[in-house]
């Protein structure tokens, strides 16, 4: 259970890029779907083909918007990590450290037995935000382990 002082982290740049791409996909597939009826090639496209093309644009946009899903919620008791598809909860006692290896795309939580979980909400492309996010997670981790 999260307290009122929970730290919530979400990626910044990828959210803007994903939304722009999703809108672009919907617009392009809608325009193509509407123009399918008038082709000089002799191919006959029905209304169902046009609707399917538009729906395909919405499906692809939905897939791109999955990239906006990552989030980390942390407080004194533990951390919840939600990536694109999976979600995990860890008590701070189960986390060895919060790291951001050189060249990595995102931060990670180091776990026992040489395991780790990627923290996709803290991405290298967010630069200063990523640095402050890792520092905040490390502070919570340090406070909980003492």
PDB file of N, CA, C and O in Angstrom, residues 103-132:
ATOM      1  N   UNK A 103      25.780   2.769 -20.850  1.00  0.00           N
ATOM      2  CA  UNK A 103      25.267   2.327 -22.137  1.00  0.00           C
ATOM      3  C   UNK A 103      23.886   1.706 -22.088  1.00  0.00           C
ATOM      4  O   UNK A 103      23.342   1.341 -23.129  1.00  0.00           O
ATOM      5  N   UNK A 104      23.302   1.568 -20.922  1.00  0.00           N
ATOM      6  CA  UNK A 104      21.975   0.961 -20.801  1.00  0.00           C
ATOM      7  C   UNK A 104      20.902   1.964 -21.217  1.00  0.00           C
ATOM      8  O   UNK A 104      21.071   3.170 -21.075  1.00  0.00           O
ATOM      9  N   UNK A 105      19.794   1.449 -21.712  1.00  0.00           N
ATOM     10  CA  UNK A 105      18.691   2.309 -22.134  1.00  0.00           C
ATOM     11  C   UNK A 105      17.846   2.761 -20.950  1.00  0.00           C
ATOM     12  O   UNK A 105      17.226   3.815 -21.006  1.00  0.00           O
ATOM     13  N   UNK A 106      17.819   1.952 -19.894  1.00  0.00           N
ATOM     14  CA  UNK A 106      17.017   2.297 -18.722  1.00  0.00           C
ATOM     15  C   UNK A 106      17.651   1.758 -17.458  1.00  0.00           C
ATOM     16  O   UNK A 106      18.549   0.921 -17.506  1.00  0.00           O
ATOM     17  N   UNK A 107      17.164   2.250 -16.339  1.00  0.00           N
ATOM     18  CA  UNK A 107      17.692   1.836 -15.037  1.00  0.00           C
ATOM     19  C   UNK A 107      17.233   0.414 -14.725  1.00  0.00           C
ATOM     20  O   UNK A 107      16.409  -0.167 -15.441  1.00  0.00           O
ATOM     21  N   UNK A 108      17.761  -0.124 -13.631  1.00  0.00           N
ATOM     22  CA  UNK A 108      17.318  -1.451 -13.215  1.00  0.00           C
ATOM     23  C   UNK A 108      17.485  -1.629 -11.717  1.00  0.00           C
ATOM     24  O   UNK A 108      18.273  -0.932 -11.071  1.00  0.00           O
ATOM     25  N   UNK A 109      16.722  -2.552 -11.195  1.00  0.00           N
ATOM     26  CA  UNK A 109      16.829  -2.938  -9.792  1.00  0.00           C
ATOM     27  C   UNK A 109      17.631  -4.226  -9.739  1.00  0.00           C
ATOM     28  O   UNK A 109      17.283  -5.208 -10.395  1.00  0.00           O
ATOM     29  N   UNK A 110      18.721  -4.195  -8.975  1.00  0.00           N
ATOM     30  CA  UNK A 110      19.549  -5.391  -8.815  1.00  0.00           C
ATOM     31  C   UNK A 110      18.920  -6.250  -7.719  1.00  0.00           C
ATOM     32  O   UNK A 110      18.636  -5.775  -6.625  1.00  0.00           O
ATOM     33  N   UNK A 111      18.714  -7.520  -8.026  1.00  0.00           N
ATOM     34  CA  UNK A 111      18.075  -8.457  -7.111  1.00  0.00           C
ATOM     35  C   UNK A 111      19.059  -9.544  -6.711  1.00  0.00           C
ATOM     36  O   UNK A 111      20.116  -9.702  -7.340  1.00  0.00           O
ATOM     37  N   UNK A 112      18.747 -10.341  -5.693  1.00  0.00           N
ATOM     38  CA  UNK A 112      19.639 -11.441  -5.297  1.00  0.00           C
ATOM     39  C   UNK A 112      19.822 -12.446  -6.442  1.00  0.00           C
ATOM     40  O   UNK A 112      19.026 -12.498  -7.380  1.00  0.00           O
ATOM     41  N   UNK A 113      20.864 -13.257  -6.321  1.00  0.00           N
ATOM     42  CA  UNK A 113      21.183 -14.314  -7.291  1.00  0.00           C
ATOM     43  C   UNK A 113      21.457 -13.770  -8.693  1.00  0.00           C
ATOM     44  O   UNK A 113      21.084 -14.378  -9.700  1.00  0.00           O
ATOM     45  N   UNK A 114      22.111 -12.619  -8.787  1.00  0.00           N
ATOM     46  CA  UNK A 114      22.506 -12.019 -10.065  1.00  0.00           C
ATOM     47  C   UNK A 114      21.325 -11.763 -10.994  1.00  0.00           C
ATOM     48  O   UNK A 114      21.467 -11.790 -12.215  1.00  0.00           O
ATOM     49  N   UNK A 115      20.168 -11.528 -10.444  1.00  0.00           N
ATOM     50  CA  UNK A 115      19.007 -11.184 -11.250  1.00  0.00           C
ATOM     51  C   UNK A 115      18.775  -9.688 -11.191  1.00  0.00           C
ATOM     52  O   UNK A 115      19.270  -9.003 -10.300  1.00  0.00           O
ATOM     53  N   UNK A 116      18.022  -9.178 -12.143  1.00  0.00           N
ATOM     54  CA  UNK A 116      17.648  -7.765 -12.133  1.00  0.00           C
ATOM     55  C   UNK A 116      16.336  -7.590 -12.870  1.00  0.00           C
ATOM     56  O   UNK A 116      15.917  -8.443 -13.652  1.00  0.00           O
ATOM     57  N   UNK A 117      15.685  -6.477 -12.609  1.00  0.00           N
ATOM     58  CA  UNK A 117      14.456  -6.117 -13.323  1.00  0.00           C
ATOM     59  C   UNK A 117      14.676  -4.742 -13.938  1.00  0.00           C
ATOM     60  O   UNK A 117      15.151  -3.817 -13.279  1.00  0.00           O
ATOM     61  N   UNK A 118      14.380  -4.618 -15.209  1.00  0.00           N
ATOM     62  CA  UNK A 118      14.514  -3.327 -15.888  1.00  0.00           C
ATOM     63  C   UNK A 118      13.445  -2.369 -15.399  1.00  0.00           C
ATOM     64  O   UNK A 118      12.309  -2.757 -15.157  1.00  0.00           O
ATOM     65  N   UNK A 119      13.833  -1.116 -15.278  1.00  0.00           N
ATOM     66  CA  UNK A 119      12.913  -0.056 -14.872  1.00  0.00           C
ATOM     67  C   UNK A 119      12.757   0.861 -16.082  1.00  0.00           C
ATOM     68  O   UNK A 119      13.467   1.850 -16.225  1.00  0.00           O
ATOM     69  N   UNK A 120      11.837   0.521 -16.957  1.00  0.00           N
ATOM     70  CA  UNK A 120      11.678   1.240 -18.218  1.00  0.00           C
ATOM     71  C   UNK A 120      11.127   2.652 -18.045  1.00  0.00           C
ATOM     72  O   UNK A 120      11.163   3.450 -18.974  1.00  0.00           O
ATOM     73  N   UNK A 121      10.651   2.977 -16.865  1.00  0.00           N
ATOM     74  CA  UNK A 121      10.146   4.329 -16.609  1.00  0.00           C
ATOM     75  C   UNK A 121      11.281   5.332 -16.447  1.00  0.00           C
ATOM     76  O   UNK A 121      11.064   6.535 -16.554  1.00  0.00           O
ATOM     77  N   UNK A 122      12.479   4.845 -16.208  1.00  0.00           N
ATOM     78  CA  UNK A 122      13.649   5.713 -16.045  1.00  0.00           C
ATOM     79  C   UNK A 122      14.585   5.434 -17.226  1.00  0.00           C
ATOM     80  O   UNK A 122      15.337   4.473 -17.211  1.00  0.00           O
ATOM     81  N   UNK A 123      14.487   6.277 -18.259  1.00  0.00           N
ATOM     82  CA  UNK A 123      15.187   6.035 -19.512  1.00  0.00           C
ATOM     83  C   UNK A 123      16.331   7.015 -19.720  1.00  0.00           C
ATOM     84  O   UNK A 123      16.230   8.193 -19.364  1.00  0.00           O
ATOM     85  N   UNK A 124      17.383   6.521 -20.352  1.00  0.00           N
ATOM     86  CA  UNK A 124      18.582   7.329 -20.585  1.00  0.00           C
ATOM     87  C   UNK A 124      18.286   8.566 -21.427  1.00  0.00           C
ATOM     88  O   UNK A 124      18.907   9.615 -21.227  1.00  0.00           O
ATOM     89  N   UNK A 125      17.333   8.490 -22.339  1.00  0.00           N
ATOM     90  CA  UNK A 125      17.045   9.641 -23.204  1.00  0.00           C
ATOM     91  C   UNK A 125      16.451  10.810 -22.423  1.00  0.00           C
ATOM     92  O   UNK A 125      16.441  11.935 -22.923  1.00  0.00           O
ATOM     93  N   UNK A 126      15.994  10.575 -21.210  1.00  0.00           N
ATOM     94  CA  UNK A 126      15.435  11.645 -20.388  1.00  0.00           C
ATOM     95  C   UNK A 126      16.510  12.394 -19.594  1.00  0.00           C
ATOM     96  O   UNK A 126      16.201  13.297 -18.828  1.00  0.00           O
ATOM     97  N   UNK A 127      17.747  11.999 -19.737  1.00  0.00           N
ATOM     98  CA  UNK A 127      18.936  12.640 -19.172  1.00  0.00           C
ATOM     99  C   UNK A 127      18.803  13.101 -17.726  1.00  0.00           C
ATOM    100  O   UNK A 127      18.848  12.309 -16.822  1.00  0.00           O
ATOM    101  N   UNK A 128      18.634  14.394 -17.477  1.00  0.00           N
ATOM    102  CA  UNK A 128      18.612  14.925 -16.107  1.00  0.00           C
ATOM    103  C   UNK A 128      17.474  14.323 -15.277  1.00  0.00           C
ATOM    104  O   UNK A 128      17.627  14.070 -14.084  1.00  0.00           O
ATOM    105  N   UNK A 129      16.325  14.114 -15.918  1.00  0.00           N
ATOM    106  CA  UNK A 129      15.206  13.494 -15.222  1.00  0.00           C
ATOM    107  C   UNK A 129      15.572  12.072 -14.787  1.00  0.00           C
ATOM    108  O   UNK A 129      15.233  11.640 -13.686  1.00  0.00           O
ATOM    109  N   UNK A 130      16.295  11.343 -15.650  1.00  0.00           N
ATOM    110  CA  UNK A 130      16.723   9.989 -15.302  1.00  0.00           C
ATOM    111  C   UNK A 130      17.696  10.010 -14.129  1.00  0.00           C
ATOM    112  O   UNK A 130      17.592   9.186 -13.218  1.00  0.00           O
ATOM    113  N   UNK A 131      18.616  10.955 -14.128  1.00  0.00           N
ATOM    114  CA  UNK A 131      19.591  11.062 -13.036  1.00  0.00           C
ATOM    115  C   UNK A 131      18.886  11.357 -11.717  1.00  0.00           C
ATOM    116  O   UNK A 131      19.130  10.696 -10.708  1.00  0.00           O
ATOM    117  N   UNK A 132      17.990  12.332 -11.726  1.00  0.00           N
ATOM    118  CA  UNK A 132      17.280  12.666 -10.482  1.00  0.00           C
ATOM    119  C   UNK A 132      16.357  11.535 -10.044  1.00  0.00           C
ATOM    120  O   UNK A 132      16.187  11.298  -8.848  1.00  0.00           O
TER     121      UNK A 132
END
